[in-house]
Coordinates of C-alpha atoms and ligand atoms in Angstrom, one line a residue:
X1 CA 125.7 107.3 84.2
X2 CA 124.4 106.6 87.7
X3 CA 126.2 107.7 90.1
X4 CA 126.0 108.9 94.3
X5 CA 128.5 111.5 95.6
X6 CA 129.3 113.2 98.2
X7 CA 127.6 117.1 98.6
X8 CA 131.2 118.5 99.8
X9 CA 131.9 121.8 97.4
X10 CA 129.1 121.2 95.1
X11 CA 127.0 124.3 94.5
X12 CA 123.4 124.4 93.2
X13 CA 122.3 126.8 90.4
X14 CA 118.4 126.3 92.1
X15 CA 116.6 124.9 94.7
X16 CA 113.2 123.0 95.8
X17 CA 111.9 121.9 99.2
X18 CA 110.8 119.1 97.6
X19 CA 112.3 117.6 94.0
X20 CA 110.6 114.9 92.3
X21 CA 112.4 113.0 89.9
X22 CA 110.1 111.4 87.2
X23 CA 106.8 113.0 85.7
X24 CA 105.0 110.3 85.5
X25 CA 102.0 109.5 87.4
X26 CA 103.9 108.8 90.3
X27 CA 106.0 111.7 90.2
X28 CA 102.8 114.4 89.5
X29 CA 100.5 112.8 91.7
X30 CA 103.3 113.7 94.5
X31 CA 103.9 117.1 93.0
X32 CA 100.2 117.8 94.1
X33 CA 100.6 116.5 97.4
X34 CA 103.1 118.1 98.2
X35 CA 102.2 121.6 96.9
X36 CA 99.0 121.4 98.9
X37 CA 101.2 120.6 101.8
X38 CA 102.9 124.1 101.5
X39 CA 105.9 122.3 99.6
X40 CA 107.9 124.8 96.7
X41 CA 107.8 121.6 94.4
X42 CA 110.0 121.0 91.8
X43 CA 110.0 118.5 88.9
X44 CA 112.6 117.1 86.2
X45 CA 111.6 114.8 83.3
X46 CA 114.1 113.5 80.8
X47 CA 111.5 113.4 78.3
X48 CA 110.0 117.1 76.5
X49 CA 106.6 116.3 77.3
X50 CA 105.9 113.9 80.3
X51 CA 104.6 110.6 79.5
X52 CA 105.8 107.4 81.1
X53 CA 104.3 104.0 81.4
X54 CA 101.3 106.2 82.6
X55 CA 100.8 107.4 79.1
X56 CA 101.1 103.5 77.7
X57 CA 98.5 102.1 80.1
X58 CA 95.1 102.2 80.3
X59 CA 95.0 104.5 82.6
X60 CA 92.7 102.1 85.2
X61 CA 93.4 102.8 88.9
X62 CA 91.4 100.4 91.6
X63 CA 90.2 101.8 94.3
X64 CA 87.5 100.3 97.0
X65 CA 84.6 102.6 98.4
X66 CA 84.2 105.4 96.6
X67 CA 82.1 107.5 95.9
X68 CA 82.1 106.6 92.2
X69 CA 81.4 102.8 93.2
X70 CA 78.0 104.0 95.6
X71 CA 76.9 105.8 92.8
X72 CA 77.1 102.5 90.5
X73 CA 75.2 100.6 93.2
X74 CA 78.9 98.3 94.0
X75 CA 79.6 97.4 97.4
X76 CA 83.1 97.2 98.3
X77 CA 85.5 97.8 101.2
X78 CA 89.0 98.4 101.2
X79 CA 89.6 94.9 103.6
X80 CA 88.3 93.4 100.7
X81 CA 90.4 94.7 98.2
X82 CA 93.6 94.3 100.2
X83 CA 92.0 90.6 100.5
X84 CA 92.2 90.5 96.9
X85 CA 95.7 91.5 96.7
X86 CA 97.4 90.0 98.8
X87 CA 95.7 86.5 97.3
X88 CA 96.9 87.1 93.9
X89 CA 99.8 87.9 95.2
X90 CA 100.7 84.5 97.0
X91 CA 100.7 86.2 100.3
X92 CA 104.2 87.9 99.7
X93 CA 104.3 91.5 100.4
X94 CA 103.8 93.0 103.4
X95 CA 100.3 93.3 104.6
X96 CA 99.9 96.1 106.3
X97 CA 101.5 97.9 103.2
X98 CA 98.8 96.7 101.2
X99 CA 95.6 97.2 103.7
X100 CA 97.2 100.9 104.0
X101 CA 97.4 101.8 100.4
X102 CA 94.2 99.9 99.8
X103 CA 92.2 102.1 102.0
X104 CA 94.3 105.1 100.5
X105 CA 93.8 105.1 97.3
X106 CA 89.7 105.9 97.2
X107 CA 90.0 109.1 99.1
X108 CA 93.0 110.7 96.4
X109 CA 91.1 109.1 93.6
X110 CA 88.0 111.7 94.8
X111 CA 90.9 114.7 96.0
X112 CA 91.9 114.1 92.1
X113 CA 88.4 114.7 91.2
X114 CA 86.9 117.0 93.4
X115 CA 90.6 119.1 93.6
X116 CA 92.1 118.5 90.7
X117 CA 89.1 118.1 88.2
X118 CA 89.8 114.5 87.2
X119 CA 86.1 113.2 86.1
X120 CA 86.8 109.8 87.0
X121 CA 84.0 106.7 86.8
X122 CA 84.0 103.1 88.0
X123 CA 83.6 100.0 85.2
X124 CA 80.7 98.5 85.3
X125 CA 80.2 96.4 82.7
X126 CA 82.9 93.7 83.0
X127 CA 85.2 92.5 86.4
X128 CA 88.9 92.2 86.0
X129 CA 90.8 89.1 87.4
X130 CA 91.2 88.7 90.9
X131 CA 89.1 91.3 92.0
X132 CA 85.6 90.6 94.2
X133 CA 84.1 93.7 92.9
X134 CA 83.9 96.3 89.8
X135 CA 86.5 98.9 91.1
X136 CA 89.1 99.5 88.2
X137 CA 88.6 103.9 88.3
X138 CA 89.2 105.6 84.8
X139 CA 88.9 108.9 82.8
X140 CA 86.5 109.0 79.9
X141 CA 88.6 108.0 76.7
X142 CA 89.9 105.2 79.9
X143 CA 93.4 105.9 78.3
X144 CA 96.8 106.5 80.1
X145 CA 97.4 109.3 78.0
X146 CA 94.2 111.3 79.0
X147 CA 95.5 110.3 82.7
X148 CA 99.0 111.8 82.4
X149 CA 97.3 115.2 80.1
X150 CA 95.0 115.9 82.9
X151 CA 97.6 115.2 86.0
X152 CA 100.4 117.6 83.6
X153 CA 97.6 120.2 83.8
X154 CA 96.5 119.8 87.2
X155 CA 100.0 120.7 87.9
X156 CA 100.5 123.3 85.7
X157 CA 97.7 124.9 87.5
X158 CA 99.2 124.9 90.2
X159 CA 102.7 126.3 89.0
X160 CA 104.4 123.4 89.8
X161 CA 107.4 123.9 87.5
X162 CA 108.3 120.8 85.8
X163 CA 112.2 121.2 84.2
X164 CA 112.0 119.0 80.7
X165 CA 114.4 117.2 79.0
X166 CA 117.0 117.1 82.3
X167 CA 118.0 113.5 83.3
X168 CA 118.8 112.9 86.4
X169 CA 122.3 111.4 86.8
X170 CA 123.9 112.1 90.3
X171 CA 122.4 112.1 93.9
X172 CA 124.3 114.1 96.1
X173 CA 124.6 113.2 100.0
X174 CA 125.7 114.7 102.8
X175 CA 127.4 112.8 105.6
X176 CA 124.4 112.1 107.8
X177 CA 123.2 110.0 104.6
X178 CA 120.9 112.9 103.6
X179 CA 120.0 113.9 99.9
X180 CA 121.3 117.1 99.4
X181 CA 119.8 117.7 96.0
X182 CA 121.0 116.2 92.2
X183 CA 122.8 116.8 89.0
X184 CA 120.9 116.0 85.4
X185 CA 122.1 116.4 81.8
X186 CA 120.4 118.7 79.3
X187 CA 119.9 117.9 75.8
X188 CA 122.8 119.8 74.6
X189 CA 125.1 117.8 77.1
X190 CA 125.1 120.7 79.6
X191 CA 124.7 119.6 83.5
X192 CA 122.9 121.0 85.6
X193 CA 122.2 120.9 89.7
X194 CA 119.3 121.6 91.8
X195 CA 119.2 121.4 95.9
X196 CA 116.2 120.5 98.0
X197 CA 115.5 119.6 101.1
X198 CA 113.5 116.4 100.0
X199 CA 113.8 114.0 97.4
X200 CA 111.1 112.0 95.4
X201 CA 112.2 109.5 93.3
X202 CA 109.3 108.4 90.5
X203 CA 111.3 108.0 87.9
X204 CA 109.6 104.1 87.7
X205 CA 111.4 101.1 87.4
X206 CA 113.7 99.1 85.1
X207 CA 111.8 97.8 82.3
X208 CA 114.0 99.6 79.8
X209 CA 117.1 98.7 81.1
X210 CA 117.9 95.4 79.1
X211 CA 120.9 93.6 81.1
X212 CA 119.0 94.4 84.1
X213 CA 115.9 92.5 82.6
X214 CA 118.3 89.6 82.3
X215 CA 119.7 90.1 85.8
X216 CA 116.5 90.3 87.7
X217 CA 113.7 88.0 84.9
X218 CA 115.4 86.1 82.9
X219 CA 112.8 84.7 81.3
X220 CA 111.1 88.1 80.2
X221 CA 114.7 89.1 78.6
X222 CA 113.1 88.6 75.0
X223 CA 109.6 89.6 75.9
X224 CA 108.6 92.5 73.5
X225 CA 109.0 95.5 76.3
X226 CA 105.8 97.7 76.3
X227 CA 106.6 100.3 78.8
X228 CA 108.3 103.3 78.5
X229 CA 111.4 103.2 76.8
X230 CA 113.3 106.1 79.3
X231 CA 112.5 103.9 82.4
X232 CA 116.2 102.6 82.7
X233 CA 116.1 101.4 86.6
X234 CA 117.5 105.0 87.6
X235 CA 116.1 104.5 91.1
X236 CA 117.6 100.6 91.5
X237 CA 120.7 101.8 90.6
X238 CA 121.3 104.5 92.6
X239 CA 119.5 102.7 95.7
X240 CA 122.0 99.9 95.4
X241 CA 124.8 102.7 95.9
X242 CA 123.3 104.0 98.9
X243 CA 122.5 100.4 100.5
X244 CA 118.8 100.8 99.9
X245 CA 116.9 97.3 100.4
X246 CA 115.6 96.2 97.0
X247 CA 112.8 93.5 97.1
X248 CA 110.8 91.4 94.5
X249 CA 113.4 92.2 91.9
X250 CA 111.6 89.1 89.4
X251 CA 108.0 90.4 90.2
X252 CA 106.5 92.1 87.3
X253 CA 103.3 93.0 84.6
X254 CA 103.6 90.9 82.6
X255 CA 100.5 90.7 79.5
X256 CA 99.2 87.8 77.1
X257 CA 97.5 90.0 74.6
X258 CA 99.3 92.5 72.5
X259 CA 98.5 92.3 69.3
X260 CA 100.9 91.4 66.4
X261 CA 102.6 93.2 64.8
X262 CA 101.1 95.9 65.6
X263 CA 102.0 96.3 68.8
X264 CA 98.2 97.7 70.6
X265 CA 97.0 96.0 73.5
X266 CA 93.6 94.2 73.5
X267 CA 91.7 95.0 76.6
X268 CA 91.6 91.2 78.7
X269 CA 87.9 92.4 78.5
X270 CA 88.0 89.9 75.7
X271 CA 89.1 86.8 77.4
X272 CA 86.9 88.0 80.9
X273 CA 84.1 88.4 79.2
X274 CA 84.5 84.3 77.7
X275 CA 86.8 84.7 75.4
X276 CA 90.1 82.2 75.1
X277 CA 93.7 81.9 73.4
X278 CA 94.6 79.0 71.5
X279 CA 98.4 78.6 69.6
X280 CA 98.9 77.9 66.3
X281 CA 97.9 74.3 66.5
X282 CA 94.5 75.6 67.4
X283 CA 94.5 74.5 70.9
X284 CA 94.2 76.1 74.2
X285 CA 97.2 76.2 76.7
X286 CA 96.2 77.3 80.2
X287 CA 93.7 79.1 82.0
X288 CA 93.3 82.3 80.5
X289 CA 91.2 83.7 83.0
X290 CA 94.0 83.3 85.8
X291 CA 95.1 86.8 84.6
X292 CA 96.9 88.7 81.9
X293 CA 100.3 89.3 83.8
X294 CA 101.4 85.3 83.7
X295 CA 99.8 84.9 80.8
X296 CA 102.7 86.5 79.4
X297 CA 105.4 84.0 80.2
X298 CA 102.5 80.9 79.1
X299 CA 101.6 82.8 75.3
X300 CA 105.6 83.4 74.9
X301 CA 106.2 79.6 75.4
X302 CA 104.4 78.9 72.2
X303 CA 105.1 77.9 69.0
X304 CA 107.0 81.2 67.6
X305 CA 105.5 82.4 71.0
X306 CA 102.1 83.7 69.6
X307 CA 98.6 82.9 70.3
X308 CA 95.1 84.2 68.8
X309 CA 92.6 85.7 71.3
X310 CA 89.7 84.6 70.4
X311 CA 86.2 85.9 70.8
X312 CA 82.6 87.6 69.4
X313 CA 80.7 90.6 68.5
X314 CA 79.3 91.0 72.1
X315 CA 82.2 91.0 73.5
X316 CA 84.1 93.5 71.0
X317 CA 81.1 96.1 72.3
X318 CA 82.6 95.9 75.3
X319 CA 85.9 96.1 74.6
X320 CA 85.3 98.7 72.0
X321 CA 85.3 101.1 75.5
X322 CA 89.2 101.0 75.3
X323 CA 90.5 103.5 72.3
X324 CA 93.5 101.1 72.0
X325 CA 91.1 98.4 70.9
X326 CA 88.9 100.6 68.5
X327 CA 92.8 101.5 67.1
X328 CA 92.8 98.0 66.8
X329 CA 90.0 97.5 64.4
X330 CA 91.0 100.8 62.8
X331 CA 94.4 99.2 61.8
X332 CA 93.4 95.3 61.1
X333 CA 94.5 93.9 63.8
X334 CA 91.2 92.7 64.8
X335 CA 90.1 89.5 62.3
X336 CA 86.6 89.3 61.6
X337 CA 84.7 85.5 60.9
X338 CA 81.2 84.3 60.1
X339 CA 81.8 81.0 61.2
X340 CA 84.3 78.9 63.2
X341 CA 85.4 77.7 59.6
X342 CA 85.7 81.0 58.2
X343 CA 87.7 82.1 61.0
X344 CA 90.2 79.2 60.7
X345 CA 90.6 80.2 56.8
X346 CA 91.1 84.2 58.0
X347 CA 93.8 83.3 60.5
X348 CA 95.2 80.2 59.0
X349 CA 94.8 78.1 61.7
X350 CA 94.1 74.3 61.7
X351 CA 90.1 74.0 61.0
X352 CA 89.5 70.8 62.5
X353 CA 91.5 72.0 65.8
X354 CA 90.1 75.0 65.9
X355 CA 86.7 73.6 65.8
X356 CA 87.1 71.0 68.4
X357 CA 88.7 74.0 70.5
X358 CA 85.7 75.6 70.1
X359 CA 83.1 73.1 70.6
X360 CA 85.0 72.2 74.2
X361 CA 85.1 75.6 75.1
X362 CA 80.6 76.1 74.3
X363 CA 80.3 72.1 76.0
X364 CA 82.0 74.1 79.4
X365 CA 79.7 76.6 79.6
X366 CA 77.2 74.9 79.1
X367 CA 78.9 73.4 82.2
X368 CA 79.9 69.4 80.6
X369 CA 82.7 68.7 82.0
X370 CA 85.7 70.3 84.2
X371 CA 88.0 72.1 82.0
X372 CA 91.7 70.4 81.9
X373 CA 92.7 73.7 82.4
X374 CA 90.5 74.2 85.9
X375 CA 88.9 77.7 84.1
X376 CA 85.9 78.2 85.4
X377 CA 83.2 79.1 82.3
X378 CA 80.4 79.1 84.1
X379 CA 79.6 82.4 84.6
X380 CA 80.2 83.2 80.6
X381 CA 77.5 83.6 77.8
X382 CA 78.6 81.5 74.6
X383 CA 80.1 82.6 72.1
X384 CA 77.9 83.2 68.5
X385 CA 79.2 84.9 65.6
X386 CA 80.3 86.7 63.9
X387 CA 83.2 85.3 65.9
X388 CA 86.6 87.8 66.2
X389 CA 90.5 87.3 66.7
X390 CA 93.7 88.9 67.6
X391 CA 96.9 87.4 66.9
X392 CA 99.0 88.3 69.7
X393 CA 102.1 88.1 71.8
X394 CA 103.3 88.0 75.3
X395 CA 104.9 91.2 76.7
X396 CA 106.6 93.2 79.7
X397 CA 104.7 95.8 80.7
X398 CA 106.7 97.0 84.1
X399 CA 108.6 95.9 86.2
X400 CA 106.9 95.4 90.5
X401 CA 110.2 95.0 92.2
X402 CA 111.9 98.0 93.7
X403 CA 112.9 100.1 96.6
X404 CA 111.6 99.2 99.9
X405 CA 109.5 101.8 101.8
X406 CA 108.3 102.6 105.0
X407 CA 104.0 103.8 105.4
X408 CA 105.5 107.3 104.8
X409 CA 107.0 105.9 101.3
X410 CA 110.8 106.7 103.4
X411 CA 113.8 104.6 101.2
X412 CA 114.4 101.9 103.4
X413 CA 118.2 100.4 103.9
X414 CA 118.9 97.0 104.6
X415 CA 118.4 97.3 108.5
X416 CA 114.6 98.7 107.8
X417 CA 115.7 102.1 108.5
X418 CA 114.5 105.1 106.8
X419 CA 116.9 107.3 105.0
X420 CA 115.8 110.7 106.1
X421 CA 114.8 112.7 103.4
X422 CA 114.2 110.2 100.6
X423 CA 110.9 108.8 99.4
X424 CA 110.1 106.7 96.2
X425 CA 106.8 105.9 94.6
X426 CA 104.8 103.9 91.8
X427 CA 107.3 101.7 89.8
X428 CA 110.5 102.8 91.8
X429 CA 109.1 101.4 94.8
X430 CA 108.4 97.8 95.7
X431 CA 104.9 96.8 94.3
X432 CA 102.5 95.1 96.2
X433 CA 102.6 91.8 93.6
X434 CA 105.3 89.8 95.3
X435 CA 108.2 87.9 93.1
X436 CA 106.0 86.7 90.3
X437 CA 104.2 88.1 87.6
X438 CA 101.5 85.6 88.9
X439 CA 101.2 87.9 91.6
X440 CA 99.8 90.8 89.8
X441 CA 96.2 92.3 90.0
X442 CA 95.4 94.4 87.7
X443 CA 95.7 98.0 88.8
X444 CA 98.9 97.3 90.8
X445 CA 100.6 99.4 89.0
X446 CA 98.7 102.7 89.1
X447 CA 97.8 102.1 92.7
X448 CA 101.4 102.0 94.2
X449 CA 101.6 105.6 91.5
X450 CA 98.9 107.3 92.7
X451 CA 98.5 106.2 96.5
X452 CA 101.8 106.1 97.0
X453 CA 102.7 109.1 94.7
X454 CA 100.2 110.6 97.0
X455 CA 101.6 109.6 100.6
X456 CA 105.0 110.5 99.4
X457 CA 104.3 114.0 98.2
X458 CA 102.8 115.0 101.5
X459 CA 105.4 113.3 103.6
X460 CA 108.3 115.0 101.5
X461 CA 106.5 117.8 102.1
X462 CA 106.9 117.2 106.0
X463 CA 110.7 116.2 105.7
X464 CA 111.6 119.2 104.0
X465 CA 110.1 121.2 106.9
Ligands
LIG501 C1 100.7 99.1 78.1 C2 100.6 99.2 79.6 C3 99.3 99.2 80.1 C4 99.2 99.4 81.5 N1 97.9 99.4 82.0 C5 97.8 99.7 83.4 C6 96.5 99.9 83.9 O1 95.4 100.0 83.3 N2 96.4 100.0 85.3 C7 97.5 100.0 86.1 O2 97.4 100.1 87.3 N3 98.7 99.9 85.6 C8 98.9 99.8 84.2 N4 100.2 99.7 83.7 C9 101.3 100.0 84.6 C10 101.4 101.5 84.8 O3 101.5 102.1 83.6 C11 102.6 101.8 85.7 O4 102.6 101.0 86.8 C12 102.5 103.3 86.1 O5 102.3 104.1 85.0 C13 103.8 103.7 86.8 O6 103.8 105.1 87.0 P1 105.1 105.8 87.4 O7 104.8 107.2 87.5 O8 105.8 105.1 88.4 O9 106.0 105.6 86.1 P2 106.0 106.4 84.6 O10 104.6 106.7 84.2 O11 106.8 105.5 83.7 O12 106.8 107.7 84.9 C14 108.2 107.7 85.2 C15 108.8 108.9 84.5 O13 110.2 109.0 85.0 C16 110.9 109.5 83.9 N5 112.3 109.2 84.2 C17 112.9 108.0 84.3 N6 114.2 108.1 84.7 C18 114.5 109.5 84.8 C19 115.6 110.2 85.1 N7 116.8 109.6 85.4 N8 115.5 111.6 85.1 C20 114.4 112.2 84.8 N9 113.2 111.5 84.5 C21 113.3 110.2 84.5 C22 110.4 108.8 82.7 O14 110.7 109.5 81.5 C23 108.9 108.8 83.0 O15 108.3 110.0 82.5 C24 100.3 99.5 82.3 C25 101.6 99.6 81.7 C26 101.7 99.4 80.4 C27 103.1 99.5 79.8

């Protein structure tokens, strides 16, 4: 299906300055960048109406310094951010990567707003792991499908065309290694070819590509896989071809708390806020609050790898924010308990476990003792009831290794030099989480799609000058 070829005889039926291979945010986000950079843009999407991981996800994009953060009274700096990163991360991607798209990624977040009309806000009312300060950015309904509507529309108004239901299959090269412009199929098994004179590639990573999965994280290769299905590793592939450099290939989102079965997230807002997961024995297993991504690999190593998330009424107003969780109360997912006792009979967990669980967890915060763990509860109101649970599973949400790129988002080869007319971005690049899903902050994801998505439009833009 993948495949590179040479340009030699090929004709195009159209052409772009700049194409951009994936609609997602990634792929839009760098449609508008390049547009306002005097670019004739063109986009193809397999799918008949973008979505993407974008859609899937909450739709909650970091950012340090903003506007949006002054107004909330939150001080933050983009040093500290890219602090917060690179800690997570274990110190394994490349720094000044992260400090650039760190101090990036507030400026497009306001040229989405004030440009673009995107009415983005800052979270104030709980912190996400790993970050120093509130700074997770989102649209009102904070969904990934009111993120991808308004960045479709933001495009259509500016007559960006974007070419549905064509999958990209071929890159075509000329001999001095440039991209000379692609083939896709058509839903009717037609192929057709477009030229430009720059290529995007934001057609994300390989979540959806199964035998890759097991290639590249092993353990995740029966992991329930949360992302979007048409994200097949299109980009991997076809940068393997060319001699690209690939890096991180095991470092991924991974997420502890997706409820069972049916299948809706439930905002870490639950476990932040002083919540915790216990297995089917009723007992705890790690430290929750380490984050959500490793979670993943720690919920799917128990019994019949489930766990309940367990936590209260305050804390459901919070997470109540999230429309996926409200769909989660809407469709049962969420248990609801008068007592500690009740709530062992509702999920059918061991009473007497459950209870002791619980009793450790309250003797913590009131700060006896050092959790086995080493979670620190004591910034965490206890819990009262009613008291709530999820039962839930671990997941993969996206895969963080990919394509290495230069501070212009260039394709890298294996020698660190740049290809010359090909850029990635969001979940076809590298990530900034290193090689383990212990290495994700939250917002990773979104912030390597939109301040990447961003940096590549504009310097596709350039390249096809
Ligand atoms: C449930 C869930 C929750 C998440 N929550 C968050 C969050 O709150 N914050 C955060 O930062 N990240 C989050 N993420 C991760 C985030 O969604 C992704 O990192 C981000 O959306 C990647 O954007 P993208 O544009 O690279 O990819 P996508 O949005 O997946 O877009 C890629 C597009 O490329 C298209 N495509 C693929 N191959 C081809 C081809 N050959 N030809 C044509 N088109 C192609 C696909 O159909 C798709 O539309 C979450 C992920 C999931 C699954």
């Amino acid at each position: 299906m993948n495949a590179v070829r040479p340009v030699d005889g090929i004709a195009f039926e159209a052409e772009a300055d700049v194409l951009i291979i994936g609609a997602g945010a990634a792929g839009l986000v760098a449609a508008l960048a390049a547009k306002e950079a005097g670019a004739e843009v063109v986009i193809v999407e397999r799918d008949a109406v973008p979505s993407g991981s974008t859609a899937l996800s909450a739709g909650l994009i970091p950012a340090a310094g903003t506007r949006f953060q002054r107004q909330a009274d939150i001080e933050d700096s983009p040093a500290l951010f890219a602090r917060d990163i690179l800690e997570k991360a274990h110190h394994e991607p490349d720094a000044a990567m992260v400090g650039h798209l760190a101090e990036r990624i507030g400026p497009v977040l306001e040229w989405l707003a004030d440009h673009h009309g995107l009415p983005f806000d800052v979270i104030t009312n709980f912190s996400y792991p790993g970050h120093s300060a509130r700074r997770m950015h989102g649209l009102p309904k904070r969904t990934g499908s009111e993120l991808i509507d308004r960045l479709r529309e933001a495009v259509e108004a500016q007559e960006i065309p974007i070419l549905t239901g064509f999958r990209a299959t071929t890159l075509f090269r000329r001999q001095d290694g440039a991209i000379a412009g692609i083939a896709g199929t058509r839903p009717d098994g037609s192929e057709e070819r477009i030229g430009c004179k720059a290529l995007v590639l934001a057609c994300n990573g390989y979540g959806g590509n199964r035998a890759l999965v097991a290639r590249h994280i092993p353990k995740m290769t029966e992991a329930l896989w949360f992302g979007h299905s048409g994200n097949e590793g299109d980009a991997v592939l076809w940068g393997e071809q060319i001699g690209a450099e690939l890096v991180d290939m095991s470092g991924h989102q991974g997420h502890g708390s997706v409820a069972q079965p049916h299948g809706i997230l439930i905002s870490w807002a639950t476990i932040m806020e002083g919540g915790f997961q216990v297995n089917a024995l009723g007992e705890r297993f790690s430290d929750e609050s380490h984050g959500y991504s490793e979670q993943a690999a720690n919920v799917l190593r128990q019994p019949a790898g489930k766990a309940w998330t367990i936590f209260d009424a305050r804390i459901a107003g919070i997470a109540r924010q999230f429309e996926d969780f409200q769909n989660a109360e809407a469709q049962g997912a969420i248990v609801s308990a008068t007592s500690i006792e009740d709530l062992a009979m509702k999920t059918g967990l061991p009473e007497a476990a459950l209870a002791a669980t619980a009793a450790e967890v309250a003797a913590l915060k009131r700060g006896e003792g050092q959790d086995r763990f080493g979670r620190d509860f004591s910034n965490v109101p206890p819990l009262a009831a009613p008291f709530h649970a999820a039962r839930v599973t671990g997941a993969l949400f996206h895969t963080q290794g990919g394509l290495r790129v230069d501070d212009a988002a260039h394709v890298l080869d294996k020698d660190g030099r740049a290809f010359p007319n090909l850029h990635a971005c969001g979940g076809a690049a590298v990530g900034v989480s290193g090689a383990q899903a212990s290495g994700y902050l939250s917002g990773n994801g979104l912030l390597t799609a939109v301040a990447l998505g961003e940096i590549a439009g504009r310097a596709a833009a350039s390249s096809s000058a």
